[in-house]
mmCIF file of C-alpha atoms in Angstrom:
data_model
loop_
_atom_site.group_PDB
_atom_site.id
_atom_site.type_symbol
_atom_site.label_atom_id
_atom_site.label_comp_id
_atom_site.label_asym_id
_atom_site.label_seq_id
_atom_site.Cartn_x
_atom_site.Cartn_y
_atom_site.Cartn_z
ATOM 1 C CA SER A 288 0.000 0.000 0.000
ATOM 2 C CA ALA A 289 0.979 3.680 0.016
ATOM 3 C CA VAL A 290 0.896 6.289 2.753
ATOM 4 C CA ILE A 291 -0.477 9.523 1.377
ATOM 5 C CA SER A 292 -1.052 12.710 3.303
ATOM 6 C CA GLN A 293 -2.851 15.862 2.258
ATOM 7 C CA LYS A 294 -2.783 19.371 3.644
ATOM 8 C CA PRO A 295 -4.962 21.053 4.631
ATOM 9 C CA SER A 296 -7.514 18.447 5.663
ATOM 10 C CA ARG A 297 -10.264 21.035 5.389
ATOM 11 C CA ASP A 298 -10.664 24.749 4.804
ATOM 12 C CA ILE A 299 -13.294 27.423 4.496
ATOM 13 C CA CYS A 300 -12.466 30.090 1.932
ATOM 14 C CA GLN A 301 -13.976 33.252 0.547
ATOM 15 C CA ARG A 302 -14.968 33.466 -3.076
ATOM 16 C CA GLY A 303 -12.357 34.959 -5.354
ATOM 17 C CA THR A 304 -9.441 33.616 -3.342
ATOM 18 C CA SER A 305 -7.164 30.663 -4.123
ATOM 19 C CA LEU A 306 -6.184 27.611 -2.116
ATOM 20 C CA THR A 307 -3.196 25.335 -2.642
ATOM 21 C CA ILE A 308 -3.574 21.709 -1.586
ATOM 22 C CA GLN A 309 -0.500 19.603 -0.908
ATOM 23 C CA CYS A 310 -0.118 15.867 -1.446
ATOM 24 C CA GLN A 311 2.835 13.950 0.012
ATOM 25 C CA VAL A 312 3.585 10.270 -0.653
ATOM 26 C CA ASP A 313 5.819 8.043 1.456
ATOM 27 C CA SER A 314 7.870 6.839 -1.519
ATOM 28 C CA GLN A 315 8.628 7.803 -5.100
ATOM 29 C CA VAL A 316 5.871 7.399 -7.664
ATOM 30 C CA THR A 317 5.723 8.226 -11.335
ATOM 31 C CA MET A 318 2.122 9.321 -11.677
ATOM 32 C CA MET A 319 -0.067 11.266 -9.294
ATOM 33 C CA PHE A 320 -3.740 11.916 -9.877
ATOM 34 C CA TRP A 321 -6.024 14.660 -8.632
ATOM 35 C CA TYR A 322 -9.758 14.023 -8.242
ATOM 36 C CA ARG A 323 -12.706 16.154 -7.235
ATOM 37 C CA GLN A 324 -15.813 14.910 -5.449
ATOM 38 C CA GLN A 325 -18.658 17.371 -5.343
ATOM 39 C CA PRO A 326 -21.276 16.995 -2.598
ATOM 40 C CA GLY A 327 -23.259 13.802 -3.031
ATOM 41 C CA GLN A 328 -21.428 12.900 -6.231
ATOM 42 C CA SER A 329 -18.844 10.387 -7.338
ATOM 43 C CA LEU A 330 -15.181 11.139 -7.978
ATOM 44 C CA THR A 331 -14.115 12.926 -11.147
ATOM 45 C CA LEU A 332 -10.529 13.048 -12.353
ATOM 46 C CA ILE A 333 -9.154 16.576 -12.705
ATOM 47 C CA ALA A 334 -5.673 15.856 -14.020
ATOM 48 C CA THR A 335 -2.731 13.496 -14.079
ATOM 49 C CA ALA A 336 0.623 14.825 -12.893
ATOM 50 C CA ASN A 337 3.832 13.275 -14.145
ATOM 51 C CA GLN A 338 7.085 14.480 -12.650
ATOM 52 C CA GLY A 339 9.041 16.679 -15.001
ATOM 53 C CA SER A 340 6.254 17.423 -17.425
ATOM 54 C CA GLU A 341 3.060 19.429 -17.665
ATOM 55 C CA ALA A 342 -0.012 17.918 -16.087
ATOM 56 C CA THR A 343 -2.623 16.383 -18.364
ATOM 57 C CA TYR A 344 -6.099 17.774 -17.743
ATOM 58 C CA GLU A 345 -9.424 16.031 -18.285
ATOM 59 C CA SER A 346 -12.204 17.561 -20.305
ATOM 60 C CA GLY A 347 -13.833 20.381 -18.399
ATOM 61 C CA PHE A 348 -10.780 21.234 -16.317
ATOM 62 C CA VAL A 349 -8.205 23.868 -17.300
ATOM 63 C CA ILE A 350 -4.765 24.772 -16.048
ATOM 64 C CA ASP A 351 -5.679 28.377 -15.280
ATOM 65 C CA LYS A 352 -8.316 27.216 -12.819
ATOM 66 C CA PHE A 353 -6.466 24.196 -11.393
ATOM 67 C CA PRO A 354 -2.710 24.703 -11.758
ATOM 68 C CA ILE A 355 -0.690 21.699 -10.642
ATOM 69 C CA SER A 356 2.930 21.403 -9.636
ATOM 70 C CA ARG A 357 4.975 18.207 -9.461
ATOM 71 C CA PRO A 358 8.440 19.234 -8.290
ATOM 72 C CA ASN A 359 9.631 15.740 -7.352
ATOM 73 C CA LEU A 360 8.551 12.104 -7.216
ATOM 74 C CA THR A 361 6.920 12.287 -3.777
ATOM 75 C CA PHE A 362 5.058 15.593 -3.824
ATOM 76 C CA SER A 363 2.422 17.507 -5.776
ATOM 77 C CA THR A 364 0.204 20.516 -5.282
ATOM 78 C CA LEU A 365 -3.173 21.446 -6.723
ATOM 79 C CA THR A 366 -4.325 25.056 -6.602
ATOM 80 C CA VAL A 367 -7.992 25.949 -6.841
ATOM 81 C CA SER A 368 -7.950 29.472 -8.254
ATOM 82 C CA ASN A 369 -10.464 32.294 -8.082
ATOM 83 C CA MET A 370 -12.827 30.112 -6.101
ATOM 84 C CA SER A 371 -16.598 30.188 -6.245
ATOM 85 C CA PRO A 372 -19.136 28.274 -4.153
ATOM 86 C CA GLU A 373 -19.330 25.690 -6.966
ATOM 87 C CA ASP A 374 -15.748 24.697 -6.107
ATOM 88 C CA SER A 375 -16.904 23.393 -2.719
ATOM 89 C CA SER A 376 -15.832 19.763 -2.909
ATOM 90 C CA ILE A 377 -13.520 17.144 -1.560
ATOM 91 C CA TYR A 378 -10.219 17.131 -3.433
ATOM 92 C CA LEU A 379 -8.262 13.882 -3.415
ATOM 93 C CA CYS A 380 -4.874 12.868 -4.676
ATOM 94 C CA SER A 381 -3.979 9.320 -5.562
ATOM 95 C CA VAL A 382 -0.975 7.348 -6.754
ATOM 96 C CA ASP A 383 -0.350 4.077 -8.541
ATOM 97 C CA ARG A 384 1.638 1.589 -6.544
ATOM 98 C CA GLN A 385 3.098 -1.712 -7.624
ATOM 99 C CA GLY A 386 2.567 -4.602 -5.281
ATOM 100 C CA SER A 387 2.739 -8.377 -5.587
ATOM 101 C CA GLY A 388 3.065 -8.108 -9.352
ATOM 102 C CA TRP A 389 0.034 -5.924 -9.891
ATOM 103 C CA GLU A 390 -0.726 -2.246 -9.714
ATOM 104 C CA THR A 391 -3.519 -0.306 -8.141
ATOM 105 C CA GLN A 392 -4.310 3.210 -7.018
ATOM 106 C CA TYR A 393 -4.222 4.411 -3.454
ATOM 107 C CA PHE A 394 -5.929 7.565 -2.280
ATOM 108 C CA GLY A 395 -5.131 10.252 0.217
ATOM 109 C CA PRO A 396 -7.623 11.256 2.909
ATOM 110 C CA GLY A 397 -8.886 14.229 0.930
ATOM 111 C CA THR A 398 -9.176 17.988 1.469
ATOM 112 C CA ARG A 399 -12.646 19.253 2.256
ATOM 113 C CA LEU A 400 -13.147 22.722 0.801
ATOM 114 C CA LEU A 401 -16.076 25.007 1.482
ATOM 115 C CA VAL A 402 -16.263 28.244 -0.460
ATOM 116 C CA LEU A 403 -18.531 30.967 0.894
ATOM 117 C CA ASP B 1037 -18.325 7.655 -18.688
ATOM 118 C CA ALA B 1038 -18.164 4.706 -16.343
ATOM 119 C CA LYS B 1039 -18.358 1.310 -18.021
ATOM 120 C CA THR B 1040 -20.133 -0.306 -15.087
ATOM 121 C CA THR B 1041 -23.680 -0.394 -13.725
ATOM 122 C CA GLN B 1042 -24.466 -0.931 -10.065
ATOM 123 C CA PRO B 1043 -27.641 -0.733 -7.972
ATOM 124 C CA PRO B 1044 -27.774 2.602 -6.151
ATOM 125 C CA SER B 1045 -28.324 1.103 -2.725
ATOM 126 C CA MET B 1046 -28.470 -2.136 -0.781
ATOM 127 C CA ASP B 1047 -29.109 -3.189 2.804
ATOM 128 C CA CYS B 1048 -27.571 -6.051 4.711
ATOM 129 C CA ALA B 1049 -27.931 -7.394 8.225
ATOM 130 C CA GLU B 1050 -24.870 -7.381 10.413
ATOM 131 C CA GLY B 1051 -23.103 -10.741 10.367
ATOM 132 C CA ARG B 1052 -24.673 -11.809 7.087
ATOM 133 C CA ALA B 1053 -22.978 -11.915 3.711
ATOM 134 C CA ALA B 1054 -23.280 -8.825 1.545
ATOM 135 C CA ASN B 1055 -23.382 -9.563 -2.175
ATOM 136 C CA LEU B 1056 -22.855 -6.494 -4.353
ATOM 137 C CA PRO B 1057 -23.478 -6.950 -8.080
ATOM 138 C CA CYS B 1058 -21.887 -5.095 -10.959
ATOM 139 C CA ASN B 1059 -22.572 -5.221 -14.688
ATOM 140 C CA HIS B 1060 -19.753 -4.511 -17.138
ATOM 141 C CA SER B 1061 -21.041 -5.904 -20.401
ATOM 142 C CA THR B 1062 -18.601 -3.912 -22.577
ATOM 143 C CA ILE B 1063 -15.471 -4.953 -20.716
ATOM 144 C CA SER B 1064 -12.435 -5.488 -22.926
ATOM 145 C CA GLY B 1065 -10.222 -8.553 -22.828
ATOM 146 C CA ASN B 1066 -7.372 -6.767 -21.085
ATOM 147 C CA GLU B 1067 -9.485 -4.919 -18.538
ATOM 148 C CA TYR B 1068 -9.623 -5.958 -14.921
ATOM 149 C CA VAL B 1069 -12.529 -5.517 -12.544
ATOM 150 C CA TYR B 1070 -11.574 -3.405 -9.531
ATOM 151 C CA TRP B 1071 -13.573 -2.745 -6.388
ATOM 152 C CA TYR B 1072 -13.090 0.234 -4.115
ATOM 153 C CA ARG B 1073 -15.133 1.526 -1.228
ATOM 154 C CA GLN B 1074 -15.511 4.963 0.305
ATOM 155 C CA ILE B 1075 -16.500 5.279 3.916
ATOM 156 C CA HIS B 1076 -18.239 8.581 4.560
ATOM 157 C CA SER B 1077 -16.137 11.177 2.761
ATOM 158 C CA GLN B 1078 -12.822 9.422 3.357
ATOM 159 C CA GLY B 1079 -10.510 8.603 0.465
ATOM 160 C CA PRO B 1080 -11.539 5.510 -1.500
ATOM 161 C CA GLN B 1081 -10.035 2.261 -0.256
ATOM 162 C CA TYR B 1082 -8.911 -0.526 -2.571
ATOM 163 C CA ILE B 1083 -10.656 -3.831 -1.871
ATOM 164 C CA ILE B 1084 -9.855 -6.372 -4.565
ATOM 165 C CA HIS B 1085 -9.469 -6.847 -8.289
ATOM 166 C CA GLY B 1086 -9.498 -9.678 -10.815
ATOM 167 C CA LEU B 1087 -9.379 -10.554 -14.489
ATOM 168 C CA LYS B 1088 -11.392 -13.722 -14.959
ATOM 169 C CA ASN B 1089 -10.727 -16.026 -12.057
ATOM 170 C CA ASN B 1090 -12.430 -15.687 -8.723
ATOM 171 C CA GLU B 1091 -10.312 -13.868 -6.186
ATOM 172 C CA THR B 1092 -10.291 -13.770 -2.402
ATOM 173 C CA ASN B 1093 -8.371 -11.726 0.098
ATOM 174 C CA GLU B 1094 -8.736 -10.788 3.734
ATOM 175 C CA MET B 1095 -11.423 -8.232 2.953
ATOM 176 C CA ALA B 1096 -13.662 -9.842 0.365
ATOM 177 C CA SER B 1097 -14.231 -12.293 -2.461
ATOM 178 C CA LEU B 1098 -14.748 -11.393 -6.092
ATOM 179 C CA ILE B 1099 -16.782 -13.652 -8.352
ATOM 180 C CA ILE B 1100 -16.548 -12.911 -12.082
ATOM 181 C CA THR B 1101 -18.890 -14.651 -14.501
ATOM 182 C CA GLU B 1102 -17.411 -16.804 -17.213
ATOM 183 C CA ASP B 1103 -18.332 -14.298 -19.941
ATOM 184 C CA ARG B 1104 -16.858 -11.519 -17.739
ATOM 185 C CA LYS B 1105 -19.897 -9.328 -18.279
ATOM 186 C CA SER B 1106 -20.749 -9.141 -14.611
ATOM 187 C CA SER B 1107 -19.248 -9.702 -11.198
ATOM 188 C CA THR B 1108 -20.199 -9.867 -7.534
ATOM 189 C CA LEU B 1109 -18.280 -8.579 -4.567
ATOM 190 C CA ILE B 1110 -18.912 -10.645 -1.461
ATOM 191 C CA LEU B 1111 -18.316 -9.434 2.073
ATOM 192 C CA PRO B 1112 -18.728 -12.728 3.932
ATOM 193 C CA HIS B 1113 -19.657 -11.377 7.361
ATOM 194 C CA ALA B 1114 -20.703 -7.753 7.072
ATOM 195 C CA THR B 1115 -20.134 -5.447 10.040
ATOM 196 C CA LEU B 1116 -21.418 -1.965 10.744
ATOM 197 C CA ARG B 1117 -18.024 -0.615 9.671
ATOM 198 C CA ASP B 1118 -18.637 -1.980 6.175
ATOM 199 C CA THR B 1119 -21.306 0.659 5.623
ATOM 200 C CA ALA B 1120 -19.915 2.611 2.665
ATOM 201 C CA VAL B 1121 -20.285 3.373 -1.024
ATOM 202 C CA TYR B 1122 -18.825 0.547 -3.096
ATOM 203 C CA TYR B 1123 -17.465 1.279 -6.554
ATOM 204 C CA CYS B 1124 -16.948 -1.276 -9.298
ATOM 205 C CA ILE B 1125 -14.464 -0.078 -11.935
ATOM 206 C CA VAL B 1126 -12.980 -1.677 -15.035
ATOM 207 C CA ARG B 1127 -9.456 -0.730 -15.886
ATOM 208 C CA VAL B 1128 -6.423 -2.010 -17.730
ATOM 209 C CA GLU B 1129 -3.866 -3.164 -15.181
ATOM 210 C CA GLY B 1130 -0.663 -1.192 -15.246
ATOM 211 C CA GLY B 1131 0.125 1.781 -17.447
ATOM 212 C CA SER B 1132 -1.121 4.197 -14.790
ATOM 213 C CA GLU B 1133 -4.543 4.511 -16.323
ATOM 214 C CA LYS B 1134 -7.093 6.674 -14.629
ATOM 215 C CA LEU B 1135 -9.965 5.244 -12.636
ATOM 216 C CA VAL B 1136 -13.422 6.184 -13.922
ATOM 217 C CA PHE B 1137 -15.853 6.128 -11.022
ATOM 218 C CA GLY B 1138 -19.554 5.536 -11.517
ATOM 219 C CA LYS B 1139 -22.150 6.273 -8.869
ATOM 220 C CA GLY B 1140 -21.473 3.093 -6.899
ATOM 221 C CA THR B 1141 -23.703 1.198 -4.470
ATOM 222 C CA LYS B 1142 -24.465 2.621 -1.061
ATOM 223 C CA LEU B 1143 -24.341 -0.406 1.260
ATOM 224 C CA THR B 1144 -25.957 0.023 4.648
ATOM 225 C CA VAL B 1145 -25.256 -2.669 7.211
ATOM 226 C CA ASN B 1146 -27.987 -2.756 9.830
ATOM 227 C CA PRO B 1147 -27.652 -4.061 13.408
#
């Protein structure tokens, strides 16, 4: 398995401001993923972050709104920019981890964001 | 879009087996069936995955039909702590492919 931590665990922000969420993994990984889970909904992938290259964004998500950094193989940040109440969600990072000959994704605990 | 279909909710009595079905009729030959669960707003937790053979681990058993178009996750002795949303996902193993989550099944284990 993988040990993944996220900071902050929760925050309440004012509209128009930005919040940077940190994701730290206990060992080096190639790919990190950022998901959003809006209230009462399932998870939706925002982007995939590969160390040393630009993040790849899913349809409906743009870099200006959700800039991502991936400075090394154990760390990534997601910024939610110019926030509005519609950005109130849980934001989760995940990583792929090899184990016993197979690979699966492990998730962090999430960051609960409320935008007023 | 998710390639799986699950019932929106199910109930189970504590101590009994919980059998959660999943349909994945368009699954490709190289796609695995993965199960995750999410306990009240925590990060999703990996449970089990398989290709075509039945699989068992300390958490659950996975039964995949011979045509691979459907599967069942079995929690043999459900406890109150198993109350969660269970997601069935098909995905190619390896290659760091994204997980596409559907709406999942909300399992409620009752005392």
